[in-house]
């Protein structure tokens, strides 16, 4: 389970002005649930993901992953998290196999068990043909597969995916959606941050719509359509925001 309670994050900007990126947000994600964080740029999605992944500490409130407080028990929280940041960054001189081995060691894995897990993920993401090639000339789809496999190396119970299909081709994006669906079946707790509304509608049990660091609306896709009386999620999204100057991908 992932829990967020009255979470706020303020940054100090130039001339000592403060900017509030997240403002008193609360939500809970149960095991076996897939939750979508939606909102325009600057809504606070990535800041929430960074707090959950322990990269940032909250200014106020608390976030817990698997019962571990991300501020007070950061190491334990990281141990049960798989994180795919929006900008995942691969070591160009490493092969996919070397990436997976290195991250497995980071999570305390080793020996034959780690090698078996590496082979499983290489097969799962169909990377056999390039598993031992350097990543420096990989396409975005190939690189994304490596990053996703790296996210899952320690078989985490909680998974954070920030724009997981951004820029991917049709087949690679479909594979990612299949992975999310399979994770749900296995009882994993998944949070997906995305701009792609059709994807969120198909994959997510519940959607949390953010704007200016606050929760604007929360519910199932059907709930949001009923509440707004709109025929599709894009129109519902814009209606709930009360704006028309927002870029969305339907």
Short mmCIF file of C-alpha atoms in Angstrom, two decimals:
data_model
loop_
_atom_site.label_atom_id
_atom_site.label_comp_id
_atom_site.label_asym_id
_atom_site.label_seq_id
_atom_site.Cartn_x
_atom_site.Cartn_y
_atom_site.Cartn_z
CA UNK A 1 0.00 0.00 0.00
CA UNK A 2 1.08 3.57 -0.71
CA UNK A 3 -0.33 6.32 1.49
CA UNK A 4 -0.06 10.09 1.08
CA UNK A 5 -1.38 12.30 3.89
CA UNK A 6 -1.65 16.09 3.71
CA UNK A 7 1.49 16.15 1.57
CA UNK A 8 3.03 19.51 0.68
CA UNK A 9 6.27 20.51 -0.99
CA UNK A 10 7.54 24.07 -1.27
CA UNK A 11 10.66 25.17 -3.10
CA UNK A 12 12.58 28.36 -2.48
CA UNK A 13 13.11 30.24 -5.73
CA UNK A 14 15.08 33.27 -6.83
CA UNK A 15 14.93 36.28 -4.50
CA UNK A 16 13.82 33.91 -1.71
CA UNK A 17 10.28 33.54 -3.04
CA UNK A 18 8.61 30.23 -2.28
CA UNK A 19 6.85 28.08 -4.86
CA UNK A 20 4.33 25.44 -3.73
CA UNK A 21 4.55 22.42 -6.03
CA UNK A 22 2.31 20.13 -3.94
CA UNK A 23 -0.32 21.57 -1.61
CA UNK A 24 -1.99 19.35 1.02
CA UNK A 25 -2.60 16.25 -1.09
CA UNK A 26 -3.94 12.97 0.36
CA UNK A 27 -4.66 9.62 -1.32
CA UNK A 28 -4.19 5.88 -0.83
CA UNK A 29 -3.28 3.14 -3.31
CA UNK A 30 -4.09 -0.42 -2.23
CA UNK A 31 -2.23 -3.52 -3.36
CA UNK A 32 -3.65 -4.72 -6.67
CA UNK A 33 -4.66 -1.20 -7.70
CA UNK A 34 -3.39 0.90 -10.59
CA UNK A 35 -3.80 4.62 -9.97
CA UNK A 36 -3.27 7.32 -12.59
CA UNK A 37 -1.93 10.76 -11.76
CA UNK A 38 -3.18 13.21 -14.39
CA UNK A 39 -2.71 16.91 -14.82
CA UNK A 40 -1.13 19.62 -16.96
CA UNK A 41 2.57 20.46 -16.79
CA UNK A 42 3.41 21.88 -13.38
CA UNK A 43 0.47 20.15 -11.68
CA UNK A 44 2.72 18.38 -9.17
CA UNK A 45 2.76 14.86 -10.61
CA UNK A 46 6.53 14.46 -10.85
CA UNK A 47 7.11 16.10 -7.46
CA UNK A 48 4.79 13.54 -5.84
CA UNK A 49 6.63 10.71 -7.59
CA UNK A 50 9.98 12.06 -6.39
CA UNK A 51 8.75 12.29 -2.81
CA UNK A 52 7.45 8.71 -2.95
CA UNK A 53 10.78 7.55 -4.38
CA UNK A 54 12.63 9.36 -1.52
CA UNK A 55 14.50 11.69 -3.89
CA UNK A 56 12.70 14.66 -2.28
CA UNK A 57 11.50 15.10 1.28
CA UNK A 58 8.10 16.69 1.92
CA UNK A 59 7.83 20.11 3.51
CA UNK A 60 4.71 19.01 5.40
CA UNK A 61 2.66 15.84 5.69
CA UNK A 62 3.81 12.29 5.14
CA UNK A 63 4.16 9.60 2.49
CA UNK A 64 4.43 5.88 3.25
CA UNK A 65 5.38 3.01 0.96
CA UNK A 66 4.62 -0.45 2.30
CA UNK A 67 4.19 1.13 5.72
CA UNK A 68 7.61 2.82 5.61
CA UNK A 69 7.79 6.58 6.01
CA UNK A 70 9.69 7.97 3.02
CA UNK A 71 11.42 10.57 5.19
CA UNK A 72 12.22 8.55 8.34
CA UNK A 73 12.63 5.10 6.75
CA UNK A 74 13.87 6.00 3.29
CA UNK A 75 16.11 2.95 2.85
CA UNK A 76 13.32 0.50 3.67
CA UNK A 77 10.88 2.36 1.42
CA UNK A 78 13.33 2.24 -1.50
CA UNK A 79 13.82 -1.48 -0.98
CA UNK A 80 10.20 -2.28 -1.85
CA UNK A 81 9.91 0.24 -4.70
CA UNK A 82 10.51 -0.08 -8.41
CA UNK A 83 10.91 3.35 -9.98
CA UNK A 84 10.82 4.40 -13.63
CA UNK A 85 11.53 8.15 -13.73
CA UNK A 86 10.56 10.19 -16.77
CA UNK A 87 14.24 10.68 -17.63
CA UNK A 88 15.69 7.29 -16.83
CA UNK A 89 19.22 7.70 -18.22
CA UNK A 90 21.26 4.63 -19.15
CA UNK A 91 25.01 4.19 -18.99
CA UNK A 92 25.87 4.14 -22.69
CA UNK A 93 28.89 1.86 -22.31
CA UNK A 94 26.91 -0.74 -20.34
CA UNK A 95 24.92 -3.55 -21.91
CA UNK A 96 21.36 -4.30 -20.78
CA UNK A 97 22.67 -7.33 -18.90
CA UNK A 98 25.24 -5.20 -17.10
CA UNK A 99 22.60 -2.62 -16.16
CA UNK A 100 20.40 -5.32 -14.66
CA UNK A 101 23.28 -6.94 -12.81
CA UNK A 102 24.42 -3.62 -11.34
CA UNK A 103 20.93 -2.69 -10.12
CA UNK A 104 20.38 -6.18 -8.77
CA UNK A 105 23.53 -5.82 -6.68
CA UNK A 106 22.29 -2.41 -5.48
CA UNK A 107 19.21 -4.19 -4.13
CA UNK A 108 21.22 -6.90 -2.40
CA UNK A 109 20.79 -9.63 -5.00
CA UNK A 110 23.59 -11.82 -6.28
CA UNK A 111 24.80 -15.22 -7.44
CA UNK A 112 22.74 -17.64 -9.54
CA UNK A 113 19.43 -16.15 -8.34
CA UNK A 114 20.34 -12.75 -9.79
CA UNK A 115 21.49 -14.28 -13.09
CA UNK A 116 18.20 -16.20 -13.38
CA UNK A 117 16.25 -13.02 -12.72
CA UNK A 118 18.26 -11.17 -15.37
CA UNK A 119 17.52 -13.93 -17.90
CA UNK A 120 13.80 -13.80 -17.00
CA UNK A 121 13.61 -10.06 -17.63
CA UNK A 122 15.60 -10.23 -20.85
CA UNK A 123 13.11 -12.83 -22.10
CA UNK A 124 10.08 -10.90 -20.79
CA UNK A 125 11.10 -7.75 -22.66
CA UNK A 126 12.36 -9.67 -25.71
CA UNK A 127 15.88 -8.24 -25.44
CA UNK A 128 17.75 -11.43 -26.33
CA UNK A 129 19.15 -10.02 -29.58
CA UNK A 130 20.79 -7.02 -27.90
CA UNK A 131 21.20 -8.02 -24.24
CA UNK A 132 25.00 -8.00 -24.57
CA UNK A 133 25.38 -4.91 -26.77
CA UNK A 134 26.33 -1.48 -25.46
CA UNK A 135 23.32 0.83 -25.06
CA UNK A 136 24.85 3.87 -26.78
CA UNK A 137 23.06 3.38 -30.12
CA UNK A 138 19.76 2.02 -28.82
CA UNK A 139 16.43 3.39 -30.00
CA UNK A 140 14.13 4.96 -27.41
CA UNK A 141 12.00 1.82 -27.35
CA UNK A 142 15.01 -0.42 -26.72
CA UNK A 143 16.30 1.90 -24.00
CA UNK A 144 12.87 2.06 -22.37
CA UNK A 145 12.77 -1.73 -22.16
CA UNK A 146 16.12 -1.75 -20.39
CA UNK A 147 14.91 0.91 -17.95
CA UNK A 148 11.69 -0.99 -17.24
CA UNK A 149 13.54 -4.26 -16.70
CA UNK A 150 15.90 -2.41 -14.35
CA UNK A 151 12.86 -1.11 -12.45
CA UNK A 152 11.64 -4.68 -11.86
CA UNK A 153 14.94 -6.43 -11.14
CA UNK A 154 14.15 -6.93 -7.42
CA UNK A 155 10.49 -7.88 -8.01
CA UNK A 156 9.14 -4.86 -6.12
CA UNK A 157 5.68 -4.78 -4.58
CA UNK A 158 5.25 -1.06 -5.31
CA UNK A 159 5.88 0.40 -8.78
CA UNK A 160 6.09 4.07 -9.81
CA UNK A 161 5.98 4.79 -13.55
CA UNK A 162 6.46 8.38 -14.75
CA UNK A 163 5.32 8.75 -18.38
CA UNK A 164 6.12 5.07 -19.12
CA UNK A 165 5.06 5.10 -22.80
CA UNK A 166 6.20 8.59 -23.77
CA UNK A 167 7.75 8.52 -27.25
CA UNK A 168 7.44 4.76 -27.68
CA UNK A 169 6.33 3.02 -30.85
CA UNK A 170 3.00 1.19 -30.91
CA UNK A 171 4.40 -2.25 -30.09
CA UNK A 172 6.63 -1.06 -27.26
CA UNK A 173 3.79 0.97 -25.73
CA UNK A 174 1.51 -2.04 -25.92
CA UNK A 175 4.10 -4.14 -24.13
CA UNK A 176 4.31 -1.59 -21.32
CA UNK A 177 0.53 -1.59 -20.95
CA UNK A 178 0.61 -5.38 -20.75
CA UNK A 179 3.24 -5.19 -18.03
CA UNK A 180 1.05 -2.83 -15.98
CA UNK A 181 -1.97 -5.12 -16.39
CA UNK A 182 0.11 -8.15 -15.34
CA UNK A 183 1.42 -6.27 -12.29
CA UNK A 184 -2.16 -5.60 -11.21
CA UNK A 185 -3.03 -9.30 -11.53
CA UNK A 186 -0.06 -10.12 -9.29
CA UNK A 187 -1.37 -7.78 -6.60
CA UNK A 188 1.23 -5.08 -7.11
CA UNK A 189 0.58 -1.48 -6.13
CA UNK A 190 1.12 0.73 -9.21
CA UNK A 191 1.08 4.51 -9.72
CA UNK A 192 1.26 5.79 -13.30
CA UNK A 193 1.85 9.44 -14.14
CA UNK A 194 0.82 10.12 -17.72
CA UNK A 195 -0.47 12.73 -20.18
CA UNK A 196 -2.12 10.08 -22.36
CA UNK A 197 -5.78 10.05 -21.33
CA UNK A 198 -6.88 7.03 -23.38
CA UNK A 199 -4.11 5.01 -21.76
CA UNK A 200 -5.10 6.13 -18.27
CA UNK A 201 -8.74 5.30 -18.97
CA UNK A 202 -7.91 1.73 -20.01
CA UNK A 203 -5.27 0.92 -17.40
CA UNK A 204 -6.23 2.69 -14.20
CA UNK A 205 -8.75 1.70 -11.56
CA UNK A 206 -8.85 5.26 -10.30
CA UNK A 207 -7.67 8.63 -11.59
CA UNK A 208 -6.40 11.56 -9.54
CA UNK A 209 -6.58 14.85 -11.42
CA UNK A 210 -4.10 17.47 -10.23
CA UNK A 211 -3.73 21.15 -10.98
CA UNK A 212 -1.40 23.69 -9.34
CA UNK A 213 -0.37 21.14 -6.72
CA UNK A 214 -3.89 20.27 -5.56
CA UNK A 215 -6.36 17.45 -6.17
CA UNK A 216 -9.12 18.74 -8.45
CA UNK A 217 -11.01 15.45 -8.79
CA UNK A 218 -10.64 11.77 -7.97
CA UNK A 219 -12.57 8.69 -9.05
CA UNK A 220 -12.88 5.93 -11.61
CA UNK A 221 -12.91 7.00 -15.27
CA UNK A 222 -16.66 6.25 -15.32
CA UNK A 223 -17.18 8.40 -12.21
CA UNK A 224 -15.47 11.39 -13.82
CA UNK A 225 -17.52 11.05 -17.00
CA UNK A 226 -20.74 10.82 -15.00
CA UNK A 227 -19.83 13.77 -12.80
CA UNK A 228 -19.13 16.05 -15.75
CA UNK A 229 -21.70 14.65 -18.18
CA UNK A 230 -19.01 14.59 -20.85
CA UNK A 231 -18.72 11.90 -23.58
CA UNK A 232 -14.98 11.30 -23.20
CA UNK A 233 -12.18 11.69 -20.70
CA UNK A 234 -10.52 14.56 -22.56
CA UNK A 235 -13.64 16.72 -22.31
CA UNK A 236 -14.14 15.67 -18.68
CA UNK A 237 -10.52 16.55 -17.90
CA UNK A 238 -10.88 20.06 -19.34
CA UNK A 239 -14.24 20.58 -17.67
CA UNK A 240 -12.91 19.64 -14.23
CA UNK A 241 -9.92 21.93 -14.68
CA UNK A 242 -12.17 24.74 -15.84
CA UNK A 243 -9.63 25.56 -18.52
CA UNK A 244 -9.17 25.16 -22.26
CA UNK A 245 -5.49 26.10 -22.50
CA UNK A 246 -4.21 22.68 -21.42
CA UNK A 247 -2.37 20.33 -23.75
CA UNK A 248 -3.72 16.79 -23.51
CA UNK A 249 -3.19 13.59 -25.47
CA UNK A 250 -6.39 11.64 -26.01
#
